[in-house]
C-alpha positions as a Python dict, from the first residue, in 0.01 Angstrom:
ca = {
    (1, 'X'): (0, 0, 0),
    (2, 'X'): (18, -28, -380),
    (3, 'X'): (27, -367, -549),
    (4, 'X'): (351, -501, -695),
    (5, 'X'): (264, -411, -1054),
    (6, 'X'): (194, -51, -951),
    (7, 'X'): (531, -28, -777),
    (8, 'X'): (713, -167, -1081),
    (9, 'X'): (522, 67, -1314),
    (10, 'X'): (609, 366, -1096),
    (11, 'X'): (980, 278, -1098),
    (12, 'X'): (979, 212, -1474),
    (13, 'X'): (809, 544, -1544),
    (14, 'X'): (1085, 722, -1350),
    (15, 'X'): (1388, 525, -1476),
    (16, 'X'): (1268, 358, -1798),
    (17, 'X'): (1129, 15, -1878),
    (18, 'X'): (1476, -126, -1940),
    (19, 'X'): (1607, -13, -1599),
    (20, 'X'): (1478, -317, -1407),
    (21, 'X'): (1452, -689, -1454),
    (22, 'X'): (1188, -855, -1240),
    (23, 'X'): (1271, -1193, -1090),
    (24, 'X'): (975, -1414, -997),
    (25, 'X'): (1003, -1535, -639),
    (26, 'X'): (823, -1824, -469),
    (27, 'X'): (705, -1595, -187),
    (28, 'X'): (570, -1334, -429),
    (29, 'X'): (799, -1059, -296),
    (30, 'X'): (884, -799, -558),
    (31, 'X'): (1248, -863, -653),
    (32, 'X'): (1412, -633, -905),
    (33, 'X'): (1757, -621, -1058),
    (34, 'X'): (1912, -295, -1173),
    (35, 'X'): (2259, -188, -1281),
    (36, 'X'): (2519, -73, -1032),
    (37, 'X'): (2539, 256, -1225),
    (38, 'X'): (2168, 325, -1163),
    (39, 'X'): (2148, 196, -805),
    (40, 'X'): (2233, 523, -628),
    (41, 'X'): (1965, 715, -824),
    (42, 'X'): (1704, 450, -751),
    (43, 'X'): (1780, 449, -378),
    (44, 'X'): (1773, 829, -367),
    (45, 'X'): (1434, 827, -540),
    (46, 'X'): (1292, 566, -303),
    (47, 'X'): (1420, 763, -3),
    (48, 'X'): (1327, 1120, -90),
    (49, 'X'): (1055, 1149, -355),
    (50, 'X'): (733, 1260, -183),
    (51, 'X'): (516, 1117, -462),
    (52, 'X'): (675, 777, -410),
    (53, 'X'): (451, 512, -252),
    (54, 'X'): (729, 336, -66),
    (55, 'X'): (723, 350, 313),
    (56, 'X'): (1061, 183, 359),
    (57, 'X'): (1319, -22, 178),
    (58, 'X'): (1286, -371, 318),
    (59, 'X'): (1606, -523, 191),
    (60, 'X'): (1904, -430, -22),
    (61, 'X'): (2201, -651, -85),
    (62, 'X'): (2447, -779, -340),
    (63, 'X'): (2514, -1145, -414),
    (64, 'X'): (2826, -1294, -569),
    (65, 'X'): (2669, -1496, -852),
    (66, 'X'): (2990, -1609, -1025),
    (67, 'X'): (2961, -1969, -902),
    (68, 'X'): (2585, -2007, -938),
    (69, 'X'): (2498, -2280, -1186),
    (70, 'X'): (2143, -2185, -1291),
    (71, 'X'): (2127, -1817, -1386),
    (72, 'X'): (1859, -1842, -1654),
    (73, 'X'): (1614, -1602, -1489),
    (74, 'X'): (1878, -1349, -1387),
    (75, 'X'): (2060, -1078, -1580),
    (76, 'X'): (2417, -1142, -1682),
    (77, 'X'): (2641, -997, -1411),
    (78, 'X'): (2866, -1116, -1133),
    (79, 'X'): (2685, -935, -852),
}
């Protein structure tokens, strides 16, 4: 399995460096933010591209961030 930096580099080479914002997590799990407009393309790539190193998508969800107080490390958006 590739390391986290390799995964991020692979995604950025496909969608552009500006396509993802990485959020540092205490558990070290790779956590990326992307726009809702790009999400479908990213999921399609992760699911079907044979050169992709991803065995499965572990988790995908949206969070309502409108009431969160500390959003310094997150992109500006409601979800």
